[in-house]
XYZ file of C-alpha atoms in Angstrom:
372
model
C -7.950 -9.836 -66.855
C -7.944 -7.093 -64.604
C -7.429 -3.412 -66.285
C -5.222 -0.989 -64.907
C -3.026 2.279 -65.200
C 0.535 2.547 -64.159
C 0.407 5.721 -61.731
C 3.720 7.579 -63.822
C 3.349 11.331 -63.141
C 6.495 12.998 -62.697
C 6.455 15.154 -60.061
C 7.011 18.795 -61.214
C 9.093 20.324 -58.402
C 11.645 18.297 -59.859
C 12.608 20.854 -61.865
C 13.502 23.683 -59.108
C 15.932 21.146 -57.738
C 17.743 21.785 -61.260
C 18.430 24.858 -60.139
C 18.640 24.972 -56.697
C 20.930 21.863 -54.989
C 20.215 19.949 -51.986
C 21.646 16.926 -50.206
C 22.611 13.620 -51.996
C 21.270 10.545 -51.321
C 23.498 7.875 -50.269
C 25.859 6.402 -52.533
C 25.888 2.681 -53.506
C 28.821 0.394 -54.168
C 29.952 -1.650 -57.343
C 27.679 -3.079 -59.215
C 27.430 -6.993 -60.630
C 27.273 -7.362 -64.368
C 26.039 -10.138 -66.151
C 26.126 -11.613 -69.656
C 27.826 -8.674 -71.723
C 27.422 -6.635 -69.049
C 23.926 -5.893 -70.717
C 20.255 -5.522 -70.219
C 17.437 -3.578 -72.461
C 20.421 -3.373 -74.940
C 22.391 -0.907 -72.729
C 24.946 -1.853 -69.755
C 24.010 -1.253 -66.454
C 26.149 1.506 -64.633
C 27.445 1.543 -61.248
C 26.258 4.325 -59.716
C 29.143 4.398 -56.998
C 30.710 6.982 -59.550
C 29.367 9.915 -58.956
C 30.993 13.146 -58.324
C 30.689 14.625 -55.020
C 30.442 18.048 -56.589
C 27.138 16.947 -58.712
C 24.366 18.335 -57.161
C 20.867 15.866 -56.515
C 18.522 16.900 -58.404
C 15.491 14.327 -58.049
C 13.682 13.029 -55.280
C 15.831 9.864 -54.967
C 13.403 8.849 -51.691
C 10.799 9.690 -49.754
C 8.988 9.198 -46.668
C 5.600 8.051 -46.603
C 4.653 7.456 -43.378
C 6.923 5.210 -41.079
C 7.840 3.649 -45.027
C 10.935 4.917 -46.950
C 9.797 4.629 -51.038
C 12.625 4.478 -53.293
C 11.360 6.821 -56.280
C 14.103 6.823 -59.387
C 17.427 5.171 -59.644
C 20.542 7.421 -59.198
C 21.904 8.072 -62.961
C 25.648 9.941 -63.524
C 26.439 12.611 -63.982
C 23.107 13.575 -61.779
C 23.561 16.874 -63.211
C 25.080 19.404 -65.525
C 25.589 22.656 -67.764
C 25.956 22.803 -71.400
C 26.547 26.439 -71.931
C 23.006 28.358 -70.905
C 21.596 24.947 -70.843
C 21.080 23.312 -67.122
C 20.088 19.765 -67.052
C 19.630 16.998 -64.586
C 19.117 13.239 -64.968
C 17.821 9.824 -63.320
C 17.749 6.157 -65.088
C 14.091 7.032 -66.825
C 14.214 11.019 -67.014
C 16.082 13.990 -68.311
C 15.257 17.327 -67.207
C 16.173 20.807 -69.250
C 16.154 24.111 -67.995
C 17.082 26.938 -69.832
C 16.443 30.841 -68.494
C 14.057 33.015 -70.345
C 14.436 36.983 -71.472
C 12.565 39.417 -69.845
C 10.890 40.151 -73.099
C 9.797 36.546 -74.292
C 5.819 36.036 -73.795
C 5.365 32.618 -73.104
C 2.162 32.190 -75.179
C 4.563 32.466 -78.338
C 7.220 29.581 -76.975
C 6.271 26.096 -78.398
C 8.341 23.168 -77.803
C 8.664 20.401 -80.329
C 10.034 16.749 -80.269
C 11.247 13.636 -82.544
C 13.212 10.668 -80.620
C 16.223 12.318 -80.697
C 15.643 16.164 -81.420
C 14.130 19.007 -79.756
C 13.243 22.390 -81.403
C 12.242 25.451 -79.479
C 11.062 28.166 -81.595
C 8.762 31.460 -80.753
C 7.881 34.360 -83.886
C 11.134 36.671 -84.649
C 10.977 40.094 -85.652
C 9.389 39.200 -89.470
C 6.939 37.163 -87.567
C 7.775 33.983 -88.847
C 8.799 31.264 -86.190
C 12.352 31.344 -85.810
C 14.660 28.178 -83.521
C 16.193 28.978 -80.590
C 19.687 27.898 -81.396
C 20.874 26.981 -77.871
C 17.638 25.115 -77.288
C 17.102 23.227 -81.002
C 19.966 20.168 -80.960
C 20.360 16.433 -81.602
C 19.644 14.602 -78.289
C 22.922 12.436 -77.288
C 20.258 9.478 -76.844
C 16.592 8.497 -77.732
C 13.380 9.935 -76.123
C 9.868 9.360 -75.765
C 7.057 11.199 -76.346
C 5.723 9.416 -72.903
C 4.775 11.808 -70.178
C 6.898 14.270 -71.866
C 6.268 18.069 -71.502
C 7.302 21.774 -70.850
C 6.230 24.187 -68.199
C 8.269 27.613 -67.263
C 9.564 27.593 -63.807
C 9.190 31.068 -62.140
C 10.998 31.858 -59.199
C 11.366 35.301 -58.036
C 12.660 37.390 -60.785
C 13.797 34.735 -62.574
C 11.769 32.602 -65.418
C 13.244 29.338 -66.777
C 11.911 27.147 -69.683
C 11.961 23.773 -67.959
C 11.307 20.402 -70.206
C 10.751 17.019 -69.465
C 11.789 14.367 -71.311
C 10.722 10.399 -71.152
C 14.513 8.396 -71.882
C 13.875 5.648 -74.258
C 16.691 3.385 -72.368
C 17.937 2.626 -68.915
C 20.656 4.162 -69.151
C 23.231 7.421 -67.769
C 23.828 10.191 -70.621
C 27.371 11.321 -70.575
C 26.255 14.541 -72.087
C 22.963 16.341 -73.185
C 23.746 17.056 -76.629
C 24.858 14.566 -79.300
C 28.127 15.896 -81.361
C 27.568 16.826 -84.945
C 30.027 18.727 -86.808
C 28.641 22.363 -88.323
C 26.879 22.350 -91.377
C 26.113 18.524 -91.872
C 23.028 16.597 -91.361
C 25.498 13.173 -91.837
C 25.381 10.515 -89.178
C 23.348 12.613 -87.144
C 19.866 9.973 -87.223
C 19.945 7.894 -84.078
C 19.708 4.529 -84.469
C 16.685 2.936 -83.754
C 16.685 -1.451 -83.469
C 12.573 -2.110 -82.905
C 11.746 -5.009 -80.943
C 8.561 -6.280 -79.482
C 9.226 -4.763 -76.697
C 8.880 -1.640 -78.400
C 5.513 -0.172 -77.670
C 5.593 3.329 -77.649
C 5.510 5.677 -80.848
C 9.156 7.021 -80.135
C 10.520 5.189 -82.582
C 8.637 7.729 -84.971
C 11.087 10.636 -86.548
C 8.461 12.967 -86.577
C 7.951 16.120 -84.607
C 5.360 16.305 -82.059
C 4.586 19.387 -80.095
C 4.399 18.483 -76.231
C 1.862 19.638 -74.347
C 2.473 22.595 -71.392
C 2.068 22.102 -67.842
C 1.145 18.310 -67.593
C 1.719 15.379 -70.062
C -1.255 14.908 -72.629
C -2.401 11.667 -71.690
C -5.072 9.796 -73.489
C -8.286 8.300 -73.417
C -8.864 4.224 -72.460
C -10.086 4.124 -76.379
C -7.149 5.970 -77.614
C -3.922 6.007 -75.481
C -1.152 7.713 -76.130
C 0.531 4.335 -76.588
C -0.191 2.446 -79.636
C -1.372 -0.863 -77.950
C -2.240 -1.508 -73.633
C 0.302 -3.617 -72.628
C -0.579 -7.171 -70.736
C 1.704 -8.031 -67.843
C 1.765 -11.438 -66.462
C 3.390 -10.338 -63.305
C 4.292 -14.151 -62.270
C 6.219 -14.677 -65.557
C 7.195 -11.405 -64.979
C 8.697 -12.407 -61.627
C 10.273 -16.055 -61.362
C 10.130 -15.983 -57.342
C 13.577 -16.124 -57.016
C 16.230 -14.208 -55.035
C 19.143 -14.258 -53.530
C 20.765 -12.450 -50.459
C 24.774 -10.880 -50.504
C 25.877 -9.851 -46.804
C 28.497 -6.761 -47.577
C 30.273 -6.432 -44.090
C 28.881 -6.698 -40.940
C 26.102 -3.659 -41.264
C 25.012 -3.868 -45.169
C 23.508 -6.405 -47.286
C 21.460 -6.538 -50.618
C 18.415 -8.301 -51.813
C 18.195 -9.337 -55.522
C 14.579 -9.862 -56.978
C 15.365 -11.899 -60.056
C 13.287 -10.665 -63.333
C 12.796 -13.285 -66.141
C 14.938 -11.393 -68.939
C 12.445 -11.219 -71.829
C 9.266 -9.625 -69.637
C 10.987 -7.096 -68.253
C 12.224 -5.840 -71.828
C 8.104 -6.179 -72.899
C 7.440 -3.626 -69.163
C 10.400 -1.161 -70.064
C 9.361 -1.080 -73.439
C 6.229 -0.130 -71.865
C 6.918 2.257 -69.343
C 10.601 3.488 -68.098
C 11.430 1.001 -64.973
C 11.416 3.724 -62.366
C 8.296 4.787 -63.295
C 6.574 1.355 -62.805
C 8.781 -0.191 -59.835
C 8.226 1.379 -56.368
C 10.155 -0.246 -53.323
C 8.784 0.224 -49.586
C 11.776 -0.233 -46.992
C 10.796 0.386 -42.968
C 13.168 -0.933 -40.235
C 11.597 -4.197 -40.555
C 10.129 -5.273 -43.936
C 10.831 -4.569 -47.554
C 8.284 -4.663 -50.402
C 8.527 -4.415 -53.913
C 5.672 -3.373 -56.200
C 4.009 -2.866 -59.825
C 2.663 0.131 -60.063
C -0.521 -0.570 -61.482
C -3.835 0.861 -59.610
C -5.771 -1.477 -59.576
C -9.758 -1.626 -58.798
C -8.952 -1.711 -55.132
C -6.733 1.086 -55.439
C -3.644 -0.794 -54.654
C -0.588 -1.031 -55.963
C 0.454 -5.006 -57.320
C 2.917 -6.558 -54.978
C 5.674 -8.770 -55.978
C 7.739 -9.341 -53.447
C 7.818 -8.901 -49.382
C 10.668 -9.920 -47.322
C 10.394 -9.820 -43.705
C 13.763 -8.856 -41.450
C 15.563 -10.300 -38.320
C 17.863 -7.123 -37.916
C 17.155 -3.821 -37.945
C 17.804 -1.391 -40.908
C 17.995 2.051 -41.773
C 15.444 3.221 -44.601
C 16.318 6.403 -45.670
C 19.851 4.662 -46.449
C 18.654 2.223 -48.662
C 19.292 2.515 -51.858
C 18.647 0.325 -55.373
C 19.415 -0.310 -58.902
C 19.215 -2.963 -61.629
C 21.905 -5.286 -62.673
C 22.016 -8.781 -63.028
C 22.771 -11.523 -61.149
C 24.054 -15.054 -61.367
C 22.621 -17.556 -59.281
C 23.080 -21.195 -58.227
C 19.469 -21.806 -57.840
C 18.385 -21.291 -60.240
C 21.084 -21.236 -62.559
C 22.088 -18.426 -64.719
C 22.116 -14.833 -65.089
C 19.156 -13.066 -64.480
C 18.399 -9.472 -64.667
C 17.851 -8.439 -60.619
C 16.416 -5.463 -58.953
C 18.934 -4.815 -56.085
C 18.200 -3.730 -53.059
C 21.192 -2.147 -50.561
C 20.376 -1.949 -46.843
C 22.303 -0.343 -44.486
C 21.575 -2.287 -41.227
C 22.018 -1.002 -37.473
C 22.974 -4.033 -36.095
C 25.286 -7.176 -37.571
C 23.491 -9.127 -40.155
C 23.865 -12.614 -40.695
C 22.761 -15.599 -43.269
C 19.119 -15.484 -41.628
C 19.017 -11.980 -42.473
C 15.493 -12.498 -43.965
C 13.058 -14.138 -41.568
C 10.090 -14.736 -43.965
C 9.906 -14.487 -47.916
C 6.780 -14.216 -50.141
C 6.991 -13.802 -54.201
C 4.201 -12.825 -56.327
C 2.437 -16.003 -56.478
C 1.841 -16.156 -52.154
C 1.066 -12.161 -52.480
C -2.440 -12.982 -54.477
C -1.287 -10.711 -57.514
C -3.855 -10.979 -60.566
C -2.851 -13.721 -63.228
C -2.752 -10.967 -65.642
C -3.785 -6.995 -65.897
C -3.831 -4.724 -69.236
C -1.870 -1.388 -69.138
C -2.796 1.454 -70.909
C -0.707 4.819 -70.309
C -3.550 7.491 -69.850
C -4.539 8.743 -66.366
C -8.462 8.055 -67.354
C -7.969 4.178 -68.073
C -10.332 2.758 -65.435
């Protein structure tokens, strides 16, 4: 077995997008839904919803190189206010920014954390530590303790407590904050169903204090994950997919996922933290992002085109699929491509899964940045 670490830093200037609005990325059409409409225990959402007003507020793409790498999937609404409170969104993260006083030392802030509650308290006037009430709610959904953390954002004159939070589920929040009427602590636990797929220590109700500036990350004896994880990327992968022509100048790719390994990686790491896609005019890959010893990533899937396309138009998301061959529903990674010329059925020239791309039979996960 080969021993690796999933490469799933967020990147911090994230967070000045919050407050400062740029251009969206392309939008992508309806979405197919399978059995239920479910997968991970949430529905997929299409995110063709989106309103125009929402600002972007992650780095949906970039460019490395002559490569376009699609970096988190599109979530609605992409961002928000809740009174004072600012936050944005994507499928794996949820981002918080909320201004500072002129008089509040940072040293005294500290930030605390359960799966579905965050406190933010600094010492009041009798010197005891007193809750920010704007900043100390019941999250609408679950979190993990992940690659969570809090920095403060300065910009200017301006200082903003900025926190980043891990989403334990695939999923679009409708709203930060989860409705409790005043003066009851009633129906306000979030559920929690565990499953093996649960790996993480989120489903724990008590408080942690996240770290400042980066994520606290662990050691290889002690992760900050309870067990490593093993991924057997060819069950993982069934080396299937299938190809949809949408008019004459778009198509999608699905990569088909056997169902019950891809609940053991999300339960393991959020999806878009662990799936990177490479698109140039040419070629699209598809890839685990576990470093291995060679310092690559693991491929899983390469697809070769006949037809030009446009990669910084591309754009993906998961859903599921039903196929002829083979048959079922399968939970898909899908793949959009805006192409510059006509496509056709012989759209892709030359496939290769994860068994012709010499991926290791199996590699052990641990989430800490010193796992060798």
């Amino acid at each position: 077995a080969l021993r690796a670490r999933p490469r799933a830093m967020f990147e911090a200037d994230v967070v000045a997008k919050v407050r400062a609005p740029h251009q969206r990325p392309p939008r992508s059409a309806g979405l197919q839904h399978g059995p239920g409409g479910a997968l991970l225990g949430l529905p997929f959402e299409d995110p063709s919803g989106h309103d125009d007003e929402l600002a972007d507020c992650f780095d949906y793409g970039n460019w490395a190189g002559s490569v376009f790498r699609l970096a988190r999937f599109l979530a609605t609404p992409v961002a928000a206010s809740d009174g004072p409170v600012e936050w944005a969104q994507s499928m794996g993260k949820v981002v918080i920014s909320y201004d500072l006083p002129d008089d509040c030392d940072i040293k005294d802030i500290t930030v605390e954390m359960n799966r579905w509650q965050i406190k933010v308290s600094s010492p009041g006037p009798s010197g005891k530590r007193e809750p920010w009430p704007d900043m100390t709610r019941d999250l609408r959904h679950t979190v993990r303790s992940l690659n969570s953390y809090w920095f403060v954002d300065e910009t200017d004159d301006q200082r903003a407590l900025s926190i980043i939070l891990t989403k334990q589920d695939h999923t679009s929040w409708r709203e930060l904050w989860k409705p409790t009427p005043a003066g009851t602590v009633i129906f306000r636990r979030s559920p929690f169903i565990h499953s093996s797929a649960t790996y993480a220590t989120s489903g724990d109700d008590r408080w942690t204090t996240l770290p400042r500036d980066t994520p606290k990350w662990g050691t290889t004896q002690a992760p900050n994950v309870e067990k490593p994880y093993t991924c057997f990327p060819a069950k993982l992968c069934i080396g299937a997919h299938d190809l949809e022509l949408e008019g004459e100048f778009g198509a999608a790719i699905y990569l088909l996922f056997d169902h019950y390994h891809l609940q053991q990686l999300h339960g393991f790491m959020p999806l878009e933290e662990i799936l990177m896609a490479e698109i140039s005019e040419r070629q699209v890959k598809v890839y685990l992002k576990f470093l291995l010893h060679s310092k690559e990533y693991v491929q899983i899937f390469e697809a070769a085109l006949e037809t030009d396309c446009i990669p910084e138009q591309s754009t993906w998301a998961m859903t599921w699929r039903r196929t002829q061959s083979p048959v079922g529903d399968f939970p898909a990674l899908q793949l959009r491509l805006a192409l510059q010329q006509p496509g056709g059925t012989a759209l892709l020239r030359r496939v290769r899964h994860v068994a012709e791309l010499g991926a290791p039979e199996q590699i052990i996960g641990t989430s800490t940045e010193l796992a060798a």
